[in-house]
PDB file of C-alpha atoms in Angstrom:
ATOM      1  CA  UNK A   1      -8.686 -11.824 -27.363  1.00 45.00           C
ATOM      2  CA  UNK A   2     -12.367 -11.962 -26.641  1.00 47.00           C
ATOM      3  CA  UNK A   3     -12.424 -15.023 -24.440  1.00 67.00           C
ATOM      4  CA  UNK A   4     -13.801 -12.911 -21.583  1.00 81.00           C
ATOM      5  CA  UNK A   5     -16.892 -12.135 -23.626  1.00 88.00           C
ATOM      6  CA  UNK A   6     -18.560  -8.959 -24.810  1.00 90.00           C
ATOM      7  CA  UNK A   7     -20.347  -6.069 -23.137  1.00 89.00           C
ATOM      8  CA  UNK A   8     -22.503  -4.087 -25.523  1.00 87.00           C
ATOM      9  CA  UNK A   9     -20.380  -3.471 -28.593  1.00 91.00           C
ATOM     10  CA  UNK A  10     -17.118  -3.955 -26.683  1.00 94.00           C
ATOM     11  CA  UNK A  11     -14.912  -7.046 -26.541  1.00 94.00           C
ATOM     12  CA  UNK A  12     -13.320  -7.695 -23.139  1.00 94.00           C
ATOM     13  CA  UNK A  13      -9.592  -8.400 -23.361  1.00 93.00           C
ATOM     14  CA  UNK A  14      -8.246  -8.457 -19.798  1.00 92.00           C
ATOM     15  CA  UNK A  15      -9.319  -7.481 -16.307  1.00 90.00           C
ATOM     16  CA  UNK A  16      -7.361  -4.490 -15.018  1.00 87.00           C
ATOM     17  CA  UNK A  17      -8.696  -4.273 -11.499  1.00 80.00           C
ATOM     18  CA  UNK A  18     -11.549  -4.411  -9.062  1.00 76.00           C
ATOM     19  CA  UNK A  19     -12.768  -1.426  -7.055  1.00 65.00           C
ATOM     20  CA  UNK A  20     -15.478  -0.343  -4.676  1.00 60.00           C
ATOM     21  CA  UNK A  21     -18.172  -0.084  -7.335  1.00 64.00           C
ATOM     22  CA  UNK A  22     -17.076  -2.417 -10.090  1.00 73.00           C
ATOM     23  CA  UNK A  23     -14.546  -4.270 -12.191  1.00 84.00           C
ATOM     24  CA  UNK A  24     -12.426  -2.534 -14.811  1.00 88.00           C
ATOM     25  CA  UNK A  25     -11.405  -4.250 -18.040  1.00 90.00           C
ATOM     26  CA  UNK A  26      -9.308  -3.366 -21.011  1.00 93.00           C
ATOM     27  CA  UNK A  27     -11.650  -3.820 -23.931  1.00 95.00           C
ATOM     28  CA  UNK A  28     -11.703  -3.036 -27.638  1.00 95.00           C
ATOM     29  CA  UNK A  29     -14.340  -1.207 -29.628  1.00 93.00           C
ATOM     30  CA  UNK A  30     -15.533  -2.079 -33.147  1.00 93.00           C
ATOM     31  CA  UNK A  31     -12.475  -0.404 -34.660  1.00 93.00           C
ATOM     32  CA  UNK A  32     -10.135  -2.397 -32.437  1.00 93.00           C
ATOM     33  CA  UNK A  33      -9.135   0.577 -30.275  1.00 94.00           C
ATOM     34  CA  UNK A  34      -8.431  -0.127 -26.609  1.00 95.00           C
ATOM     35  CA  UNK A  35     -10.722   1.392 -23.986  1.00 95.00           C
ATOM     36  CA  UNK A  36     -11.189   1.015 -20.234  1.00 92.00           C
ATOM     37  CA  UNK A  37     -14.615  -0.457 -19.476  1.00 91.00           C
ATOM     38  CA  UNK A  38     -16.014  -0.414 -15.953  1.00 86.00           C
ATOM     39  CA  UNK A  39     -18.885  -2.707 -14.978  1.00 83.00           C
ATOM     40  CA  UNK A  40     -20.798  -2.398 -11.723  1.00 72.00           C
ATOM     41  CA  UNK A  41     -20.791  -5.176  -9.163  1.00 66.00           C
ATOM     42  CA  UNK A  42     -23.984  -7.202  -8.918  1.00 57.00           C
ATOM     43  CA  UNK A  43     -24.715  -5.754  -5.468  1.00 50.00           C
ATOM     44  CA  UNK A  44     -24.370  -2.188  -6.716  1.00 53.00           C
ATOM     45  CA  UNK A  45     -26.267  -3.052  -9.879  1.00 55.00           C
ATOM     46  CA  UNK A  46     -29.337  -3.767  -7.749  1.00 56.00           C
ATOM     47  CA  UNK A  47     -28.960  -0.530  -5.773  1.00 61.00           C
ATOM     48  CA  UNK A  48     -31.124   2.253  -7.192  1.00 70.00           C
ATOM     49  CA  UNK A  49     -29.129   4.921  -5.346  1.00 69.00           C
ATOM     50  CA  UNK A  50     -25.881   3.615  -6.838  1.00 63.00           C
ATOM     51  CA  UNK A  51     -27.366   3.995 -10.304  1.00 68.00           C
ATOM     52  CA  UNK A  52     -28.353   7.568  -9.520  1.00 74.00           C
ATOM     53  CA  UNK A  53     -24.807   8.292  -8.323  1.00 70.00           C
ATOM     54  CA  UNK A  54     -23.368   6.847 -11.509  1.00 70.00           C
ATOM     55  CA  UNK A  55     -25.771   8.739 -13.760  1.00 77.00           C
ATOM     56  CA  UNK A  56     -24.837  12.019 -12.118  1.00 74.00           C
ATOM     57  CA  UNK A  57     -21.163  11.115 -12.258  1.00 72.00           C
ATOM     58  CA  UNK A  58     -21.288  10.408 -15.982  1.00 79.00           C
ATOM     59  CA  UNK A  59     -23.190  13.587 -16.799  1.00 79.00           C
ATOM     60  CA  UNK A  60     -20.642  15.620 -14.858  1.00 78.00           C
ATOM     61  CA  UNK A  61     -17.607  13.838 -16.275  1.00 80.00           C
ATOM     62  CA  UNK A  62     -18.774  14.436 -19.826  1.00 80.00           C
ATOM     63  CA  UNK A  63     -18.218  18.141 -19.118  1.00 79.00           C
ATOM     64  CA  UNK A  64     -14.576  17.574 -18.178  1.00 85.00           C
ATOM     65  CA  UNK A  65     -11.845  17.946 -20.791  1.00 85.00           C
ATOM     66  CA  UNK A  66      -8.269  17.754 -19.561  1.00 90.00           C
ATOM     67  CA  UNK A  67      -5.136  15.772 -20.423  1.00 92.00           C
ATOM     68  CA  UNK A  68      -4.926  15.048 -16.697  1.00 94.00           C
ATOM     69  CA  UNK A  69      -8.369  13.395 -16.442  1.00 93.00           C
ATOM     70  CA  UNK A  70      -9.374  10.176 -18.221  1.00 90.00           C
ATOM     71  CA  UNK A  71     -12.123  11.023 -20.739  1.00 88.00           C
ATOM     72  CA  UNK A  72     -15.564   9.445 -20.677  1.00 87.00           C
ATOM     73  CA  UNK A  73     -16.222   7.881 -24.102  1.00 89.00           C
ATOM     74  CA  UNK A  74     -19.474   5.986 -23.678  1.00 88.00           C
ATOM     75  CA  UNK A  75     -21.901   4.655 -21.097  1.00 86.00           C
ATOM     76  CA  UNK A  76     -24.928   2.382 -20.834  1.00 85.00           C
ATOM     77  CA  UNK A  77     -26.665   2.910 -17.522  1.00 79.00           C
ATOM     78  CA  UNK A  78     -30.035   1.414 -18.412  1.00 76.00           C
ATOM     79  CA  UNK A  79     -29.031  -2.190 -19.159  1.00 75.00           C
ATOM     80  CA  UNK A  80     -28.969  -5.180 -16.849  1.00 75.00           C
ATOM     81  CA  UNK A  81     -25.268  -4.515 -16.147  1.00 78.00           C
ATOM     82  CA  UNK A  82     -24.585  -0.781 -16.398  1.00 81.00           C
ATOM     83  CA  UNK A  83     -21.119   0.112 -17.612  1.00 86.00           C
ATOM     84  CA  UNK A  84     -18.933   3.129 -18.211  1.00 85.00           C
ATOM     85  CA  UNK A  85     -16.318   3.398 -20.960  1.00 90.00           C
ATOM     86  CA  UNK A  86     -13.291   5.678 -20.570  1.00 89.00           C
ATOM     87  CA  UNK A  87     -10.116   6.226 -22.532  1.00 91.00           C
ATOM     88  CA  UNK A  88      -7.431   3.619 -21.987  1.00 92.00           C
ATOM     89  CA  UNK A  89      -4.205   5.085 -20.618  1.00 91.00           C
ATOM     90  CA  UNK A  90      -0.911   3.316 -21.272  1.00 89.00           C
ATOM     91  CA  UNK A  91       1.227   3.472 -18.160  1.00 90.00           C
ATOM     92  CA  UNK A  92       1.618   2.421 -14.552  1.00 91.00           C
ATOM     93  CA  UNK A  93      -0.221   3.619 -11.492  1.00 93.00           C
ATOM     94  CA  UNK A  94       1.692   6.054  -9.316  1.00 97.00           C
ATOM     95  CA  UNK A  95       1.617   3.392  -6.596  1.00 96.00           C
ATOM     96  CA  UNK A  96       3.396   0.845  -8.804  1.00 95.00           C
ATOM     97  CA  UNK A  97       5.762   3.450 -10.213  1.00 96.00           C
ATOM     98  CA  UNK A  98       7.011   4.475  -6.768  1.00 97.00           C
ATOM     99  CA  UNK A  99       7.141   0.918  -5.435  1.00 95.00           C
ATOM    100  CA  UNK A 100       9.343  -0.187  -8.332  1.00 95.00           C
ATOM    101  CA  UNK A 101      11.421   2.896  -8.996  1.00 95.00           C
ATOM    102  CA  UNK A 102      11.443   4.743  -5.694  1.00 96.00           C
ATOM    103  CA  UNK A 103      10.322   8.286  -4.872  1.00 97.00           C
ATOM    104  CA  UNK A 104       9.958  10.861  -7.645  1.00 96.00           C
ATOM    105  CA  UNK A 105      12.446  13.715  -7.781  1.00 94.00           C
ATOM    106  CA  UNK A 106      12.932  17.146  -9.294  1.00 93.00           C
ATOM    107  CA  UNK A 107      10.806  18.238 -12.225  1.00 94.00           C
ATOM    108  CA  UNK A 108       9.098  14.835 -12.406  1.00 95.00           C
ATOM    109  CA  UNK A 109       7.683  15.326  -8.907  1.00 96.00           C
ATOM    110  CA  UNK A 110       6.713  18.959  -9.505  1.00 96.00           C
ATOM    111  CA  UNK A 111       4.989  18.055 -12.777  1.00 95.00           C
ATOM    112  CA  UNK A 112       3.051  15.309 -10.997  1.00 97.00           C
ATOM    113  CA  UNK A 113       1.918  17.710  -8.263  1.00 97.00           C
ATOM    114  CA  UNK A 114       0.967  20.330 -10.853  1.00 97.00           C
ATOM    115  CA  UNK A 115      -0.906  17.861 -13.083  1.00 97.00           C
ATOM    116  CA  UNK A 116      -2.969  16.465 -10.219  1.00 97.00           C
ATOM    117  CA  UNK A 117      -3.801  19.941  -8.921  1.00 98.00           C
ATOM    118  CA  UNK A 118      -4.880  20.910 -12.432  1.00 97.00           C
ATOM    119  CA  UNK A 119      -7.084  17.818 -12.681  1.00 96.00           C
ATOM    120  CA  UNK A 120      -8.784  18.693  -9.397  1.00 96.00           C
ATOM    121  CA  UNK A 121      -9.205  22.336 -10.367  1.00 96.00           C
ATOM    122  CA  UNK A 122     -10.998  21.345 -13.573  1.00 93.00           C
ATOM    123  CA  UNK A 123     -13.177  18.659 -12.005  1.00 91.00           C
ATOM    124  CA  UNK A 124     -14.115  20.921  -9.104  1.00 93.00           C
ATOM    125  CA  UNK A 125     -15.155  23.588 -11.600  1.00 91.00           C
ATOM    126  CA  UNK A 126     -17.468  20.956 -13.129  1.00 87.00           C
ATOM    127  CA  UNK A 127     -19.004  20.269  -9.708  1.00 85.00           C
ATOM    128  CA  UNK A 128     -17.250  16.951  -9.113  1.00 86.00           C
ATOM    129  CA  UNK A 129     -15.542  15.824  -5.915  1.00 87.00           C
ATOM    130  CA  UNK A 130     -13.413  12.764  -6.628  1.00 88.00           C
ATOM    131  CA  UNK A 131     -13.400  11.508  -3.012  1.00 85.00           C
ATOM    132  CA  UNK A 132     -10.861   8.759  -3.624  1.00 85.00           C
ATOM    133  CA  UNK A 133      -7.687  10.419  -4.889  1.00 92.00           C
ATOM    134  CA  UNK A 134      -4.784   8.133  -4.011  1.00 93.00           C
ATOM    135  CA  UNK A 135      -1.658   6.734  -5.730  1.00 95.00           C
ATOM    136  CA  UNK A 136      -3.571   3.721  -7.090  1.00 91.00           C
ATOM    137  CA  UNK A 137      -6.011   6.079  -8.845  1.00 90.00           C
ATOM    138  CA  UNK A 138      -3.309   8.054 -10.630  1.00 95.00           C
ATOM    139  CA  UNK A 139      -1.854   6.712 -13.861  1.00 94.00           C
ATOM    140  CA  UNK A 140       1.525   7.961 -15.060  1.00 95.00           C
ATOM    141  CA  UNK A 141       1.406   7.839 -18.857  1.00 91.00           C
ATOM    142  CA  UNK A 142       4.247   7.295 -21.314  1.00 88.00           C
ATOM    143  CA  UNK A 143       4.966  11.062 -21.292  1.00 90.00           C
ATOM    144  CA  UNK A 144       5.345  10.970 -17.485  1.00 90.00           C
ATOM    145  CA  UNK A 145       2.166  13.016 -17.038  1.00 93.00           C
ATOM    146  CA  UNK A 146      -0.346  12.054 -14.324  1.00 96.00           C
ATOM    147  CA  UNK A 147      -3.893  11.119 -15.341  1.00 95.00           C
ATOM    148  CA  UNK A 148      -6.606  10.953 -12.688  1.00 93.00           C
ATOM    149  CA  UNK A 149      -8.818   7.871 -13.031  1.00 88.00           C
ATOM    150  CA  UNK A 150     -11.573   5.941 -11.277  1.00 76.00           C
ATOM    151  CA  UNK A 151     -14.316   8.374 -10.417  1.00 69.00           C
ATOM    152  CA  UNK A 152     -16.292   5.346  -9.268  1.00 53.00           C
ATOM    153  CA  UNK A 153     -17.225   7.018  -5.989  1.00 53.00           C
ATOM    154  CA  UNK A 154     -16.968  10.601  -7.162  1.00 49.00           C
ATOM    155  CA  UNK A 155     -20.173  12.525  -6.688  1.00 47.00           C
ATOM    156  CA  UNK A 156     -21.591  15.732  -8.056  1.00 42.00           C
ATOM    157  CA  UNK A 157     -21.617  18.251  -5.208  1.00 42.00           C
ATOM    158  CA  UNK A 158     -25.398  18.512  -5.089  1.00 39.00           C
ATOM    159  CA  UNK A 159     -25.677  14.713  -4.830  1.00 40.00           C
ATOM    160  CA  UNK A 160     -23.721  14.258  -1.606  1.00 38.00           C
ATOM    161  CA  UNK A 161     -26.984  13.646   0.233  1.00 36.00           C
ATOM    162  CA  UNK A 162     -27.052  10.221  -1.452  1.00 36.00           C
ATOM    163  CA  UNK A 163     -24.197   9.060   0.772  1.00 43.00           C
ATOM    164  CA  UNK A 164     -25.591   7.299   3.824  1.00 39.00           C
ATOM    165  CA  UNK A 165     -24.618   8.848   7.137  1.00 42.00           C
ATOM    166  CA  UNK A 166     -21.701   6.983   8.619  1.00 45.00           C
ATOM    167  CA  UNK A 167     -20.804   5.259   5.352  1.00 48.00           C
ATOM    168  CA  UNK A 168     -17.161   5.676   4.390  1.00 50.00           C
ATOM    169  CA  UNK A 169     -16.295   5.585   0.723  1.00 50.00           C
ATOM    170  CA  UNK A 170     -12.603   5.751   0.007  1.00 50.00           C
ATOM    171  CA  UNK A 171      -9.174   4.764   1.270  1.00 63.00           C
ATOM    172  CA  UNK A 172      -8.444   5.692   4.934  1.00 79.00           C
ATOM    173  CA  UNK A 173      -4.781   6.689   4.480  1.00 86.00           C
ATOM    174  CA  UNK A 174      -5.654   9.321   1.848  1.00 92.00           C
ATOM    175  CA  UNK A 175      -8.949  10.549   3.294  1.00 90.00           C
ATOM    176  CA  UNK A 176      -9.433  13.964   4.889  1.00 93.00           C
ATOM    177  CA  UNK A 177     -10.167  14.343   8.627  1.00 94.00           C
ATOM    178  CA  UNK A 178     -13.683  15.640   7.976  1.00 92.00           C
ATOM    179  CA  UNK A 179     -14.580  12.248   6.487  1.00 86.00           C
ATOM    180  CA  UNK A 180     -14.126  10.664   9.927  1.00 88.00           C
ATOM    181  CA  UNK A 181     -15.397  13.604  11.977  1.00 87.00           C
ATOM    182  CA  UNK A 182     -18.946  13.764  10.570  1.00 83.00           C
ATOM    183  CA  UNK A 183     -18.202  17.152   9.016  1.00 88.00           C
ATOM    184  CA  UNK A 184     -19.168  18.390   5.525  1.00 88.00           C
ATOM    185  CA  UNK A 185     -17.063  16.757   2.819  1.00 88.00           C
ATOM    186  CA  UNK A 186     -16.368  18.666  -0.372  1.00 91.00           C
ATOM    187  CA  UNK A 187     -13.583  19.981  -2.546  1.00 95.00           C
ATOM    188  CA  UNK A 188     -11.117  20.550   0.345  1.00 97.00           C
ATOM    189  CA  UNK A 189     -11.139  16.784   0.974  1.00 94.00           C
ATOM    190  CA  UNK A 190      -9.655  16.275  -2.495  1.00 95.00           C
ATOM    191  CA  UNK A 191      -7.013  18.906  -1.729  1.00 98.00           C
ATOM    192  CA  UNK A 192      -6.065  17.003   1.440  1.00 97.00           C
ATOM    193  CA  UNK A 193      -5.803  13.791  -0.604  1.00 96.00           C
ATOM    194  CA  UNK A 194      -3.681  15.641  -3.172  1.00 98.00           C
ATOM    195  CA  UNK A 195      -1.186  16.530  -0.453  1.00 98.00           C
ATOM    196  CA  UNK A 196      -1.053  12.991   0.942  1.00 97.00           C
ATOM    197  CA  UNK A 197      -0.568  11.587  -2.576  1.00 97.00           C
ATOM    198  CA  UNK A 198       2.187  14.056  -3.460  1.00 98.00           C
ATOM    199  CA  UNK A 199       3.937  13.338  -0.155  1.00 98.00           C
ATOM    200  CA  UNK A 200       3.824   9.622  -0.938  1.00 98.00           C
ATOM    201  CA  UNK A 201       5.314  10.267  -4.377  1.00 97.00           C
ATOM    202  CA  UNK A 202       8.117  12.317  -2.791  1.00 98.00           C
ATOM    203  CA  UNK A 203       8.965   9.904   0.027  1.00 97.00           C
ATOM    204  CA  UNK A 204       7.750   6.452  -0.994  1.00 96.00           C
ATOM    205  CA  UNK A 205       5.922   6.166   2.346  1.00 95.00           C
ATOM    206  CA  UNK A 206       2.215   6.416   3.212  1.00 93.00           C
ATOM    207  CA  UNK A 207       1.791   9.909   4.634  1.00 95.00           C
ATOM    208  CA  UNK A 208      -0.167   8.736   7.684  1.00 94.00           C
ATOM    209  CA  UNK A 209       1.607   5.461   8.399  1.00 89.00           C
ATOM    210  CA  UNK A 210       1.210   1.799   7.522  1.00 86.00           C
ATOM    211  CA  UNK A 211      -0.763   0.703  10.569  1.00 82.00           C
ATOM    212  CA  UNK A 212      -4.367  -0.486  10.770  1.00 86.00           C
ATOM    213  CA  UNK A 213      -7.164   1.746   9.537  1.00 85.00           C
ATOM    214  CA  UNK A 214      -7.906   2.974  13.063  1.00 87.00           C
ATOM    215  CA  UNK A 215      -4.299   4.111  13.547  1.00 90.00           C
ATOM    216  CA  UNK A 216      -4.322   5.900  10.206  1.00 90.00           C
ATOM    217  CA  UNK A 217      -7.590   7.644  11.052  1.00 91.00           C
ATOM    218  CA  UNK A 218      -6.135   8.783  14.389  1.00 91.00           C
ATOM    219  CA  UNK A 219      -3.054  10.159  12.629  1.00 93.00           C
ATOM    220  CA  UNK A 220      -5.215  11.991  10.077  1.00 94.00           C
ATOM    221  CA  UNK A 221      -7.519  13.479  12.707  1.00 93.00           C
ATOM    222  CA  UNK A 222      -4.533  14.667  14.733  1.00 92.00           C
ATOM    223  CA  UNK A 223      -2.450  15.970  11.829  1.00 91.00           C
ATOM    224  CA  UNK A 224       0.355  13.465  12.292  1.00 93.00           C
ATOM    225  CA  UNK A 225       1.661  13.506   8.719  1.00 95.00           C
ATOM    226  CA  UNK A 226       5.092  12.070   7.888  1.00 94.00           C
ATOM    227  CA  UNK A 227       6.562  14.707   5.556  1.00 96.00           C
ATOM    228  CA  UNK A 228      10.268  13.954   6.028  1.00 96.00           C
ATOM    229  CA  UNK A 229      11.806  13.955   2.563  1.00 95.00           C
ATOM    230  CA  UNK A 230       9.269  16.232   0.869  1.00 97.00           C
ATOM    231  CA  UNK A 231      11.336  18.849  -1.032  1.00 96.00           C
ATOM    232  CA  UNK A 232      11.480  22.317   0.490  1.00 96.00           C
ATOM    233  CA  UNK A 233       9.896  23.862  -2.610  1.00 95.00           C
ATOM    234  CA  UNK A 234       6.749  21.743  -2.193  1.00 97.00           C
ATOM    235  CA  UNK A 235       6.609  21.512   1.589  1.00 97.00           C
ATOM    236  CA  UNK A 236       4.656  24.749   2.296  1.00 97.00           C
ATOM    237  CA  UNK A 237       1.945  23.805  -0.229  1.00 98.00           C
ATOM    238  CA  UNK A 238       1.685  20.245   1.070  1.00 98.00           C
ATOM    239  CA  UNK A 239       1.459  21.413   4.683  1.00 97.00           C
ATOM    240  CA  UNK A 240      -1.197  23.992   3.828  1.00 98.00           C
ATOM    241  CA  UNK A 241      -3.233  21.404   1.941  1.00 98.00           C
ATOM    242  CA  UNK A 242      -3.119  19.077   4.977  1.00 97.00           C
ATOM    243  CA  UNK A 243      -4.582  21.685   7.339  1.00 96.00           C
ATOM    244  CA  UNK A 244      -7.022  20.151   9.813  1.00 94.00           C
ATOM    245  CA  UNK A 245      -9.629  22.808   9.037  1.00 94.00           C
ATOM    246  CA  UNK A 246     -11.012  22.309   5.551  1.00 95.00           C
ATOM    247  CA  UNK A 247     -11.768  26.009   5.040  1.00 96.00           C
ATOM    248  CA  UNK A 248      -8.116  26.932   5.610  1.00 97.00           C
ATOM    249  CA  UNK A 249      -6.743  24.689   2.856  1.00 98.00           C
ATOM    250  CA  UNK A 250      -5.809  26.256  -0.480  1.00 98.00           C
ATOM    251  CA  UNK A 251      -8.115  25.587  -3.394  1.00 98.00           C
ATOM    252  CA  UNK A 252      -6.999  23.340  -6.220  1.00 98.00           C
ATOM    253  CA  UNK A 253      -6.963  26.399  -8.489  1.00 97.00           C
ATOM    254  CA  UNK A 254      -4.555  28.205  -6.152  1.00 98.00           C
ATOM    255  CA  UNK A 255      -2.325  25.127  -5.957  1.00 98.00           C
ATOM    256  CA  UNK A 256      -2.290  24.946  -9.747  1.00 97.00           C
ATOM    257  CA  UNK A 257      -1.200  28.584 -10.050  1.00 97.00           C
ATOM    258  CA  UNK A 258       1.590  28.214  -7.466  1.00 96.00           C
ATOM    259  CA  UNK A 259       2.807  24.966  -8.992  1.00 97.00           C
ATOM    260  CA  UNK A 260       2.826  26.470 -12.485  1.00 94.00           C
ATOM    261  CA  UNK A 261       5.417  28.957 -11.271  1.00 92.00           C
ATOM    262  CA  UNK A 262       7.414  26.188  -9.598  1.00 91.00           C
ATOM    263  CA  UNK A 263       7.341  24.118 -12.791  1.00 88.00           C
ATOM    264  CA  UNK A 264       8.589  27.055 -14.886  1.00 87.00           C
ATOM    265  CA  UNK A 265      11.375  27.728 -12.403  1.00 85.00           C
ATOM    266  CA  UNK A 266      12.401  24.069 -12.395  1.00 77.00           C
ATOM    267  CA  UNK A 267      12.658  24.002 -16.188  1.00 73.00           C
ATOM    268  CA  UNK A 268      14.681  27.231 -16.253  1.00 66.00           C
ATOM    269  CA  UNK A 269      17.102  26.050 -13.579  1.00 62.00           C
ATOM    270  CA  UNK A 270      20.373  24.845 -15.180  1.00 55.00           C
ATOM    271  CA  UNK A 271      21.516  21.284 -14.605  1.00 49.00           C
ATOM    272  CA  UNK A 272      24.857  21.460 -12.722  1.00 46.00           C
ATOM    273  CA  UNK A 273      25.830  18.104 -14.200  1.00 42.00           C
ATOM    274  CA  UNK A 274      25.736  19.641 -17.689  1.00 42.00           C
ATOM    275  CA  UNK A 275      28.248  22.304 -16.662  1.00 41.00           C
ATOM    276  CA  UNK A 276      30.590  19.617 -15.369  1.00 41.00           C
ATOM    277  CA  UNK A 277      30.391  17.730 -18.658  1.00 40.00           C
ATOM    278  CA  UNK A 278      31.327  20.893 -20.580  1.00 42.00           C
ATOM    279  CA  UNK A 279      34.652  21.319 -18.756  1.00 40.00           C
ATOM    280  CA  UNK A 280      37.379  20.161 -21.172  1.00 40.00           C
ATOM    281  CA  UNK A 281      39.702  17.407 -20.044  1.00 41.00           C
ATOM    282  CA  UNK A 282      43.174  18.507 -18.956  1.00 37.00           C
TER     283      UNK A 282
END
C-alpha cells in the first residue's frame, strides 16, 4: 500500500479506472478507510471552465443523499491537482456483471431499474443531470443494489451553457437523440439513458447495436432500439423512456413510482419452484 503516493491526506492504493475528466483510485484516509478518489487529467486541470464545472458539480452532489448514489465525502478544487473524494463501493460494474453472469432476471432486474430511476429522481431534484449514465457507471454492490457513480461530466442544470456547442460528452450508445440533434439536453436525456441501460441489463446486448459510433448515432436518432428479451412488465416503461421526443418521456419520478409497484408485486408473487418442493414424495 502507498507505493502510488499520496494526494492531500489520502494514500493511493490502486487505480480503478480512467474517464473523460480524470483517473479514479482506491485510496485510504487517515483512519485507513477505503475511499474513491478522482483526480483531474492535466489537460482538464489547466481548463478554467472544467474547474467551474467541477465546483458546481460538487456543490450539487453534496445535496444528494441516497443509497443509490455514491456520496461525496471530500474535495480539494483549489490545489494544483484538484480532486474529488467519494465513498468506495464494493462490487462490480453492471457492465462486468452482465458480461460475466449474463442478463439480469426477475426481481434482480426490477430492483436495478427501480434503484437507477430513484437515483435519477433524487439527482434531478437537486438540479443535476448526470449525462453519462451507462452500465460502466453503475456499480452493483454486495446487496445487489445499483449505485450510480462517476458524475465527472454531470452538470448543474443552470451550468449547461459551459458545454461548448458541438462538443459531445458521454458514450454514444447510451446517449439521447437530442445530444446529436443540437436540441436542448436535460433530465429527459438521463431517462433515455436509463432505458438503454436497463435494456442492456435485461438482454446483455447494447440497445443500439455494436457498430461504429456513427451507426449507433443513426440508430438512436431513428429509434432503432433492440428490445427483444426485455420482460413484458418493463417493456412499456422502457419504450416510453426511449421516445424520440424528450418532452414525451416519463420523468424519473414517475418511473420510480411505477417501478415501486412492480417491485412490490414481484416480491409478493409466489415462487412456483417452492410449491414443487413442498409436494411430498410418493
